[in-house]
PDB file of C-alpha atoms in Angstrom:
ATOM      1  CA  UNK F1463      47.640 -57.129 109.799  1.00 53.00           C
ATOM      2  CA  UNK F1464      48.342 -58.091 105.882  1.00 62.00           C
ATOM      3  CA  UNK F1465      51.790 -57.932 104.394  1.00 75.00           C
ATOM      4  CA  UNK F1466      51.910 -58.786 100.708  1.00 91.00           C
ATOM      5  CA  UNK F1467      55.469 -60.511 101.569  1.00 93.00           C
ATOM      6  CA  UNK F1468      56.794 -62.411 104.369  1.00 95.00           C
ATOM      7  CA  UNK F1469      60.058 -64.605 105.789  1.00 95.00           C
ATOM      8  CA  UNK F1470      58.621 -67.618 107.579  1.00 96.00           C
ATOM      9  CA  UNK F1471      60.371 -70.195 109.728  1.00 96.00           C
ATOM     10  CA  UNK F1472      58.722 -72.926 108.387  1.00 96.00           C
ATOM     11  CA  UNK F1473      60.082 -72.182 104.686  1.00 97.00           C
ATOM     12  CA  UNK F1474      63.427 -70.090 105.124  1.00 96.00           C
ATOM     13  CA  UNK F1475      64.523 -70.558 101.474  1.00 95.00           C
ATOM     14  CA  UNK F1476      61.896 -68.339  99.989  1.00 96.00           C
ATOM     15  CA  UNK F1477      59.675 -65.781 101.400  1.00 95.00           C
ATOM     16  CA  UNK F1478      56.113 -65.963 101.193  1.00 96.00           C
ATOM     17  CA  UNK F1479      53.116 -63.793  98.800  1.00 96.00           C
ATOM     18  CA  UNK F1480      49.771 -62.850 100.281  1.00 94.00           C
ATOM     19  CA  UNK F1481      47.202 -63.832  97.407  1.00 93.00           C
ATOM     20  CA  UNK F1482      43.723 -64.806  97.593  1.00 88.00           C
ATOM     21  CA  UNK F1483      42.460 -68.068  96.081  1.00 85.00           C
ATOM     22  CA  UNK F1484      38.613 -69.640  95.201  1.00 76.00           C
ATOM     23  CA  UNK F1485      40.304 -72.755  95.042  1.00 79.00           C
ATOM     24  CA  UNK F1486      41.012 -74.739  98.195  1.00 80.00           C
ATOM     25  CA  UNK F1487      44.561 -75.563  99.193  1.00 86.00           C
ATOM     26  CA  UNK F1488      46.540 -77.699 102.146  1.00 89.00           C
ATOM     27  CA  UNK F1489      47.943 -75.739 104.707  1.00 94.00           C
ATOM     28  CA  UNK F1490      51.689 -76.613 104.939  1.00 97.00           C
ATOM     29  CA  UNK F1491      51.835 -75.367 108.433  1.00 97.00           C
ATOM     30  CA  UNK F1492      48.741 -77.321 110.329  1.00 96.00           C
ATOM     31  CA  UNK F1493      48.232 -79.336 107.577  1.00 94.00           C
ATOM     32  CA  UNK F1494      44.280 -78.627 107.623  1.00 90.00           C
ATOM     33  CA  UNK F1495      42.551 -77.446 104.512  1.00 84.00           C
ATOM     34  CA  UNK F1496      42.063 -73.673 103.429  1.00 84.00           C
ATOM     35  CA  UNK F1497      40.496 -71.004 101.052  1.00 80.00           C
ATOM     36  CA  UNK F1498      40.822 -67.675 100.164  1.00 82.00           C
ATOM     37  CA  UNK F1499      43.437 -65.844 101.826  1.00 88.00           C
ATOM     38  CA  UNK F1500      46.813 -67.364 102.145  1.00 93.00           C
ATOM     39  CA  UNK F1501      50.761 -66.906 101.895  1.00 96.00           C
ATOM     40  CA  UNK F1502      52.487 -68.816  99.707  1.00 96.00           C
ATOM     41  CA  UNK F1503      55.769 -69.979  97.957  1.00 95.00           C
ATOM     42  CA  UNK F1504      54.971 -70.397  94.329  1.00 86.00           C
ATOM     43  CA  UNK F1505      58.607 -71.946  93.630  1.00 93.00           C
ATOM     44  CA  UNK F1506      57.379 -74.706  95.953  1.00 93.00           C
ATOM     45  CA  UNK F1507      54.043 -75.066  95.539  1.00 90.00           C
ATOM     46  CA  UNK F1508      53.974 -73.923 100.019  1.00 96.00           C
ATOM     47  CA  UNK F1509      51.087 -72.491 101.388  1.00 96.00           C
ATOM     48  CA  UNK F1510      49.910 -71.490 104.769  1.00 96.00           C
ATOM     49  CA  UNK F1511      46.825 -69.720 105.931  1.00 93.00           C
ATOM     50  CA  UNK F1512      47.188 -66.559 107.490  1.00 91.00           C
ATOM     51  CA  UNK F1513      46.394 -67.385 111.264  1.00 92.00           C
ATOM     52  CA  UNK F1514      49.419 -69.978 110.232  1.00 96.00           C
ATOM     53  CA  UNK F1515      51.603 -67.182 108.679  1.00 95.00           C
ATOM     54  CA  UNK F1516      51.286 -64.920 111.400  1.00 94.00           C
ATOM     55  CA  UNK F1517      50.809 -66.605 114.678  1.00 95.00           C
ATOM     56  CA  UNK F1518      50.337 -65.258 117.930  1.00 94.00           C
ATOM     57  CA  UNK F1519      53.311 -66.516 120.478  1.00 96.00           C
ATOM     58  CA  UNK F1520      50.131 -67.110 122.777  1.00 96.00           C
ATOM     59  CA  UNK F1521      46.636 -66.871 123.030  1.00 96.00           C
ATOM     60  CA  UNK F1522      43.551 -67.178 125.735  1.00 96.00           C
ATOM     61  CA  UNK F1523      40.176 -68.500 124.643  1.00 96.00           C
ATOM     62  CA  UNK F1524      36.753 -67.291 126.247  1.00 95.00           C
ATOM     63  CA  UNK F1525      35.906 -71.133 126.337  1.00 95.00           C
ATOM     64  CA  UNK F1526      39.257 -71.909 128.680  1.00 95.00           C
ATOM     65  CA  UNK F1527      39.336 -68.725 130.758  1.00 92.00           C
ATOM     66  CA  UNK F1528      42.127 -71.069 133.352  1.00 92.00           C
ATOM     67  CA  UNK F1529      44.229 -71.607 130.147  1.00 94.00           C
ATOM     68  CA  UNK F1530      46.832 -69.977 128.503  1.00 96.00           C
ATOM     69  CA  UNK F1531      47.278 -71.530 125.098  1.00 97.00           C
ATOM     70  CA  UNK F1532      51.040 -71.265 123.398  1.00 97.00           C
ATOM     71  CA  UNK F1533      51.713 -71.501 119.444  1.00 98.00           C
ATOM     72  CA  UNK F1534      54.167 -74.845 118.582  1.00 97.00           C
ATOM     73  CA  UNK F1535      54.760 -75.761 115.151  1.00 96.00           C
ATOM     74  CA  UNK F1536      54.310 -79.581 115.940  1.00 95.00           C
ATOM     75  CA  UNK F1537      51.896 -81.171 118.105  1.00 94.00           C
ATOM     76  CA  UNK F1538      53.754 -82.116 122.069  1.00 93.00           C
ATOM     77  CA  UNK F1539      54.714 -85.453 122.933  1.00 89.00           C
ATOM     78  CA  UNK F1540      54.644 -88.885 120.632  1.00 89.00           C
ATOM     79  CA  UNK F1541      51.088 -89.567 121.466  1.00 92.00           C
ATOM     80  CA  UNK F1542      48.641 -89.003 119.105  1.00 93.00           C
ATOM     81  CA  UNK F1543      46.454 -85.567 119.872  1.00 95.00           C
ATOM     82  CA  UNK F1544      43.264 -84.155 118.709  1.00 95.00           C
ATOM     83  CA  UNK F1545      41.885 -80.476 118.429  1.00 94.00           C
ATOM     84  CA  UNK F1546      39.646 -79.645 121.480  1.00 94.00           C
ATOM     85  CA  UNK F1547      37.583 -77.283 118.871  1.00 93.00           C
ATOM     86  CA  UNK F1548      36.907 -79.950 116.403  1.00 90.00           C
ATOM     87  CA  UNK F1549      38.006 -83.289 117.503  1.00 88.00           C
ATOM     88  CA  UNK F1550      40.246 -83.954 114.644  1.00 90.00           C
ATOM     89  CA  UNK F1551      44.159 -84.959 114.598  1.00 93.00           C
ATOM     90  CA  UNK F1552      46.332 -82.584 115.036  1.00 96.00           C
ATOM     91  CA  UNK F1553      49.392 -83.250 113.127  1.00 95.00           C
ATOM     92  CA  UNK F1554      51.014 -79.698 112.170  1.00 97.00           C
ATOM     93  CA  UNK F1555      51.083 -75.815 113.697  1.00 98.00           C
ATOM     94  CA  UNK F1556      48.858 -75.609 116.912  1.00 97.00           C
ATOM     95  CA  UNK F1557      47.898 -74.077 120.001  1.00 98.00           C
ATOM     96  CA  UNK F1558      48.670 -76.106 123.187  1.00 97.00           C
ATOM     97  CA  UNK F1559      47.988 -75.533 127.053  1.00 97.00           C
ATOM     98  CA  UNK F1560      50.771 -77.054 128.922  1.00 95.00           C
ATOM     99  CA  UNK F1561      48.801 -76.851 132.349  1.00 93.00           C
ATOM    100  CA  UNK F1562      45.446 -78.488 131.114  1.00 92.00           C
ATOM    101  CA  UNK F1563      47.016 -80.466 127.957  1.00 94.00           C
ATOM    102  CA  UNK F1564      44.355 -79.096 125.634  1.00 95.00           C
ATOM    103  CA  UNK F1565      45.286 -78.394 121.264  1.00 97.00           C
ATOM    104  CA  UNK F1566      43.503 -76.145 119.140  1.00 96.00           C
ATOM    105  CA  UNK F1567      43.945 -75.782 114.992  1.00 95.00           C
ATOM    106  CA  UNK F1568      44.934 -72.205 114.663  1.00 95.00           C
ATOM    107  CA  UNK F1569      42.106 -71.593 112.159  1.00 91.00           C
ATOM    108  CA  UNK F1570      40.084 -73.241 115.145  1.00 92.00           C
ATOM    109  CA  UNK F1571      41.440 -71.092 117.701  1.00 93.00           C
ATOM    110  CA  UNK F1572      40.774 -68.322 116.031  1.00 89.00           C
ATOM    111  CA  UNK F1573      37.163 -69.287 115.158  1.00 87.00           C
ATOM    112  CA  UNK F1574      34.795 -65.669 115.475  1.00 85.00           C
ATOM    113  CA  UNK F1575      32.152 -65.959 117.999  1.00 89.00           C
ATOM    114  CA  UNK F1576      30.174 -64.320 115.643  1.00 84.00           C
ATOM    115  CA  UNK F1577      29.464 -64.828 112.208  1.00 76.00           C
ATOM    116  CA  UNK F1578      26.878 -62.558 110.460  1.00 72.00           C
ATOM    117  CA  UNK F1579      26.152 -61.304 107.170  1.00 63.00           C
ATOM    118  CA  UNK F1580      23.337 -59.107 107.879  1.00 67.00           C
ATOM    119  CA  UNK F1581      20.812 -61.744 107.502  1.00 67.00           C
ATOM    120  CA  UNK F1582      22.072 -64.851 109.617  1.00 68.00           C
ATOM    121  CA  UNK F1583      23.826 -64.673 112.480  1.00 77.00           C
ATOM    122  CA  UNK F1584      25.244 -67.761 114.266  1.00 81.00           C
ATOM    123  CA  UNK F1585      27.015 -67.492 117.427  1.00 88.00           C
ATOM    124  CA  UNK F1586      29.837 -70.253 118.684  1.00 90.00           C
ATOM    125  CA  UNK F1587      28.824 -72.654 121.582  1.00 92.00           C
ATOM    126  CA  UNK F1588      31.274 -74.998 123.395  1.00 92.00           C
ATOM    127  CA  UNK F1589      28.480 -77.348 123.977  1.00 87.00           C
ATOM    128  CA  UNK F1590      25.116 -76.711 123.023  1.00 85.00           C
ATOM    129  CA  UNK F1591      22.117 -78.965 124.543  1.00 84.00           C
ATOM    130  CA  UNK F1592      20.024 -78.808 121.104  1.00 85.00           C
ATOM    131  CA  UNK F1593      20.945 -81.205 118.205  1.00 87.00           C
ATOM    132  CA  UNK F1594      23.140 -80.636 114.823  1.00 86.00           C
ATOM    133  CA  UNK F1595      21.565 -80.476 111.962  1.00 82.00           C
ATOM    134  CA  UNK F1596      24.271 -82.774 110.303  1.00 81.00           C
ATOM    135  CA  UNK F1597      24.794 -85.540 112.754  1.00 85.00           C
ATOM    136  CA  UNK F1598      21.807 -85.217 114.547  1.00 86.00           C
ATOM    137  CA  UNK F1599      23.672 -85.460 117.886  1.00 85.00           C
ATOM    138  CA  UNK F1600      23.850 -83.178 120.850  1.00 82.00           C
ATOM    139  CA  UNK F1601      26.901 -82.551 122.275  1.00 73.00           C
ATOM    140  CA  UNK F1602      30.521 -83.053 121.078  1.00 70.00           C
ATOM    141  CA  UNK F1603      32.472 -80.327 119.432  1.00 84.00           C
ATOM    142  CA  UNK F1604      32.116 -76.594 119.351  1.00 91.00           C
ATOM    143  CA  UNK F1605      28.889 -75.455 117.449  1.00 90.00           C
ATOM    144  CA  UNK F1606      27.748 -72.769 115.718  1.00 86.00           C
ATOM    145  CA  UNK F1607      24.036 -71.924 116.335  1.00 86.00           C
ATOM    146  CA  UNK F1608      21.429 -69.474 114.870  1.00 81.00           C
ATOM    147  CA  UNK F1609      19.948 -66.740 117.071  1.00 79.00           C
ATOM    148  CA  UNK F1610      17.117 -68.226 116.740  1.00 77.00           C
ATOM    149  CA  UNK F1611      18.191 -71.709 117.857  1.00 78.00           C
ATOM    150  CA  UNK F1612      16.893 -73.489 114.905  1.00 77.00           C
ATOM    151  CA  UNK F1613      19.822 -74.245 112.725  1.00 80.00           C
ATOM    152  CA  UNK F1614      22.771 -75.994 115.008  1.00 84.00           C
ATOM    153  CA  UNK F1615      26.323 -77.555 112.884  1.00 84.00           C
ATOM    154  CA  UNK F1616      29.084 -79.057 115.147  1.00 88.00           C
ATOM    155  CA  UNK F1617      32.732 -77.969 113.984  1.00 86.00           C
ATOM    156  CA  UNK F1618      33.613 -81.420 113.852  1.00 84.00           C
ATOM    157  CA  UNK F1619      30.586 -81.998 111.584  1.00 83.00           C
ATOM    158  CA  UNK F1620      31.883 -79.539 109.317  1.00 78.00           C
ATOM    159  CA  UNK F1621      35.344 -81.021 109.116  1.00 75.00           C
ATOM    160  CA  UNK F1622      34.042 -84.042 108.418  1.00 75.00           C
ATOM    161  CA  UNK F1623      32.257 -82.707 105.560  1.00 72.00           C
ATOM    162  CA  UNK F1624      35.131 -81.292 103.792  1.00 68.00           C
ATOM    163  CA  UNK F1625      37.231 -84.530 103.998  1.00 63.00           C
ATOM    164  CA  UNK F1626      34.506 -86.476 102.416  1.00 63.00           C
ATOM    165  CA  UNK F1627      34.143 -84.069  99.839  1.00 60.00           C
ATOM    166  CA  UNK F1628      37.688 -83.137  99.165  1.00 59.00           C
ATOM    167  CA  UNK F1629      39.143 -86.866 100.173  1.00 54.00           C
ATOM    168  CA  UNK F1630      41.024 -86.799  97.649  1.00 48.00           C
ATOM    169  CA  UNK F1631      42.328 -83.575  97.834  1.00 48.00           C
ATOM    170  CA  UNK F1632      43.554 -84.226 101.122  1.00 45.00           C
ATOM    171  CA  UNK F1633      46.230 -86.256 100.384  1.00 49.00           C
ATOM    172  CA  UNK F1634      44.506 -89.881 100.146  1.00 46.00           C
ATOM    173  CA  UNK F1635      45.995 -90.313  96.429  1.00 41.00           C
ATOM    174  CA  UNK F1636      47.921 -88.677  94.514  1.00 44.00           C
ATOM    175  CA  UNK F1637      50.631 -85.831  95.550  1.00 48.00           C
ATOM    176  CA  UNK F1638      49.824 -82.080  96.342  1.00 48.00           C
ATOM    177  CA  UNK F1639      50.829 -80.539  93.130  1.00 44.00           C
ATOM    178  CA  UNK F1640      48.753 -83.580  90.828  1.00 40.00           C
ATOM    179  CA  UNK F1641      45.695 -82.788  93.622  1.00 41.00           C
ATOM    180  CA  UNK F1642      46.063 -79.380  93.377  1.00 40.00           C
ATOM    181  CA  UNK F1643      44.628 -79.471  89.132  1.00 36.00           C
ATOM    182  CA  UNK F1644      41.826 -80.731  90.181  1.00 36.00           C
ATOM    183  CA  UNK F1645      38.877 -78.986  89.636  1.00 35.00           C
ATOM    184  CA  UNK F1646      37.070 -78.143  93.484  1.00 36.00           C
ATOM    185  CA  UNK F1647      33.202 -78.101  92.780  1.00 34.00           C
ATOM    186  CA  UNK F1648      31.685 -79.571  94.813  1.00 38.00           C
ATOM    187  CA  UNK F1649      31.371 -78.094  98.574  1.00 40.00           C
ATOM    188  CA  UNK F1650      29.382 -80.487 101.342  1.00 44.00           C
ATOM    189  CA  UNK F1651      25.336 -79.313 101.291  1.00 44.00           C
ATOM    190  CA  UNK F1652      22.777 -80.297 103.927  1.00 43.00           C
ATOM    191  CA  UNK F1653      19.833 -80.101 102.186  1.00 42.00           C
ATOM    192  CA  UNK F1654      18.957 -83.788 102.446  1.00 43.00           C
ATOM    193  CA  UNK F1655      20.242 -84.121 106.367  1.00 43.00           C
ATOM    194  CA  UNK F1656      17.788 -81.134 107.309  1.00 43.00           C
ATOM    195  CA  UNK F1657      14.605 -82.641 105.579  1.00 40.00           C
ATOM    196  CA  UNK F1658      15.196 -85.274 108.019  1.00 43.00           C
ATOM    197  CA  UNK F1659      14.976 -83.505 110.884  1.00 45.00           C
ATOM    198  CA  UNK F1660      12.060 -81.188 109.744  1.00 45.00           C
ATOM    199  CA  UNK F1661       8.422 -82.343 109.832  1.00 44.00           C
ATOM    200  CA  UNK F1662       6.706 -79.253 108.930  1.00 45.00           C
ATOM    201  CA  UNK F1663       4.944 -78.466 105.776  1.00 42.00           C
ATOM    202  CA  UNK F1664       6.912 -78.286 102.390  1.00 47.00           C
ATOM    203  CA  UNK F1665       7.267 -74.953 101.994  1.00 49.00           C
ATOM    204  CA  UNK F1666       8.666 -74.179 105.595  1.00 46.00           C
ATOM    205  CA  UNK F1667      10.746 -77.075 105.192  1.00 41.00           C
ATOM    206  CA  UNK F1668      11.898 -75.272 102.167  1.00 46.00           C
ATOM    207  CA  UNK F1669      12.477 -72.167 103.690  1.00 48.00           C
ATOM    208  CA  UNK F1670      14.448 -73.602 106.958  1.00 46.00           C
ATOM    209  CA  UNK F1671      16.718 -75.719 104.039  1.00 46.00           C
ATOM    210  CA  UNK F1672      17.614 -72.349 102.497  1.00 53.00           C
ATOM    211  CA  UNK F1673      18.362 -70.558 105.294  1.00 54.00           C
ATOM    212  CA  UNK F1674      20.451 -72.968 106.991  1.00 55.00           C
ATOM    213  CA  UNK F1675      22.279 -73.864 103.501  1.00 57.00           C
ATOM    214  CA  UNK F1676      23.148 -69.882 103.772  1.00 61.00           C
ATOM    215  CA  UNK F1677      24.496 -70.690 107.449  1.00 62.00           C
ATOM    216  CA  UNK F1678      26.558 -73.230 106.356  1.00 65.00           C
ATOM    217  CA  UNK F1679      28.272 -71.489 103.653  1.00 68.00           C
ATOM    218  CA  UNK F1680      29.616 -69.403 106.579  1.00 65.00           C
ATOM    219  CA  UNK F1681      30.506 -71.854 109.511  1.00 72.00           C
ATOM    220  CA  UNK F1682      32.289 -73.503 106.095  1.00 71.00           C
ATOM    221  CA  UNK F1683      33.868 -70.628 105.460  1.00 70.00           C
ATOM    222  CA  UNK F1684      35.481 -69.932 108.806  1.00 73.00           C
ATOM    223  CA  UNK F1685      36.600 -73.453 109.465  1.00 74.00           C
ATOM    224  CA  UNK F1686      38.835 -73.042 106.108  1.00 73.00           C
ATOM    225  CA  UNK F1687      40.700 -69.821 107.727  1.00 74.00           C
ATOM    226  CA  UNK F1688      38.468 -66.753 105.558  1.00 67.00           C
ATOM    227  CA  UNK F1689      35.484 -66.337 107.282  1.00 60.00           C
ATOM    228  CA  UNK F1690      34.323 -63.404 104.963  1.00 59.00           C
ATOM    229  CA  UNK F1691      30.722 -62.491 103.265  1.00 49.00           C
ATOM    230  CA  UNK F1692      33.002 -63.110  99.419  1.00 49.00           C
ATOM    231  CA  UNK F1693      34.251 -66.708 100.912  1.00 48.00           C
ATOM    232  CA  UNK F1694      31.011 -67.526 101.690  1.00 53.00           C
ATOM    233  CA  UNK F1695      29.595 -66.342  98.358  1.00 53.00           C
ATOM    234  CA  UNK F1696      32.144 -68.668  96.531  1.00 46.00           C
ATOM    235  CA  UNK F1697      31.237 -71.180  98.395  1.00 47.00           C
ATOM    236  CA  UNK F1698      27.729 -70.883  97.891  1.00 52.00           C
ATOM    237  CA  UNK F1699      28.182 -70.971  93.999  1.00 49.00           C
ATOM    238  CA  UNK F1700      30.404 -73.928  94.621  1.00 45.00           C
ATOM    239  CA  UNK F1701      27.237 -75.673  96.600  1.00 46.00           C
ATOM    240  CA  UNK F1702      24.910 -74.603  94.036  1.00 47.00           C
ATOM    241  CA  UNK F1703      27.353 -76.370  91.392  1.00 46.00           C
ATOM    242  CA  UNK F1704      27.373 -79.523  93.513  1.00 45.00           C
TER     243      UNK F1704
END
């Protein structure tokens, strides 16, 4: 559900607007990186994505039927933790298991099983036994993978992507409001990773680049919190840009 104004208990001074953005922003609330829709505080530059606006007191995930996962606004403990979904730091809002110590990023938790746009579909693995197309490892993080098992990206992979990219952006120099001018064109592209892994003839190779360039733009596109067919075409003009 979408209310164009909310209160917030992370930001009590000032409620919240529901806008939509082609620009990416930092999630105040998980601290994780976002586009398109969001709430925010434009008196203090405060933004959270919506599974951060609006969480869910708990949650259960098909991958950890034995778990029940509960929403905390800081990470448990003073050891350092990572997201079960994607690997990386957790270090803002999350979803944490008490009984089997597992974390999930809300965007992560929330992750569809599906994506599909008509054309590609790619369906969410825990662990998947055939390569990604990125890292060229099996294993590791959660993957999405093509019906037809021939285009495979980790999560992690992904993630790893956008903070090479967007390093800057992320808080390595500068503050959020000096970060937040500059321009965001250039989104992470696989092209040259999947002519590595291909040995067929040019024009297949050509064909299997495309596709899987599509089916990035939407594993992308649901990692940052909007996992919509108009994120994905934003980001697609973005790659084409890059």
């Amino acid at each position: 559900m979408k209310y164009n104004e909310i209160s917030h208990f992370s930001h009590p001074q000032h409620k919240l607007k529901f806008e939509y953005t082609e620009i990416p922003f930092k999630c105040d609330g998980c601290k994780e990186v976002g586009i398109g829709s969001r709430y925010k505080c434009a008196m203090c530059d405060f933004d959270l994505h919506m599974h951060c606006a609006m969480p869910s007191p708990s949650i259960f995930h098909p991958f950890y039927t034995k778990c029940s996962f509960q929403f905390l606004s800081r990470p448990p403990g003073n050891n350092p933790r990572f997201c079960n979904a994607c690997e990386k730091d957790i270090t803002g809002f999350t979803y944490h298991c008490t009984s089997c110590g597992f974390d999930l990023h809300p965007c992560c938790a929330k992750l569809p099983m599906v994506l599909d746009d008509g054309e590609v579909k790619l369906y969410l693995y825990r662990k998947v036994s055939s390569s990604c197309h990125r890292c060229g490892r099996k294993g590791r993080s959660w993957s999405y993978r093509s019906k037809c098992k021939k285009y495979n990206l980790h999560v992690a992979c992904v993630k790893e992507m956008l903070v090479e990219t967007w390093h800057e952006f992320l808080g390595a120099h500068g503050n959020k409001s000096t970060t937040r001018r500059l321009e965001m064109t250039r989104i992470p592209s696989l092209k040259n990773t999947l002519q590595t892994h291909h040995h067929k003839s040019r024009g297949k190779v050509k064909k299997c680049c495309e596709m899987a360039g599509l089916a990035v733009q939407f594993v992308i596109s649901a990692v940052l919190g909007d996992p919509t067919t108009l994120i994905a075409g934003v980001i697609g003009s973005l790659m084409s840009r890059a």
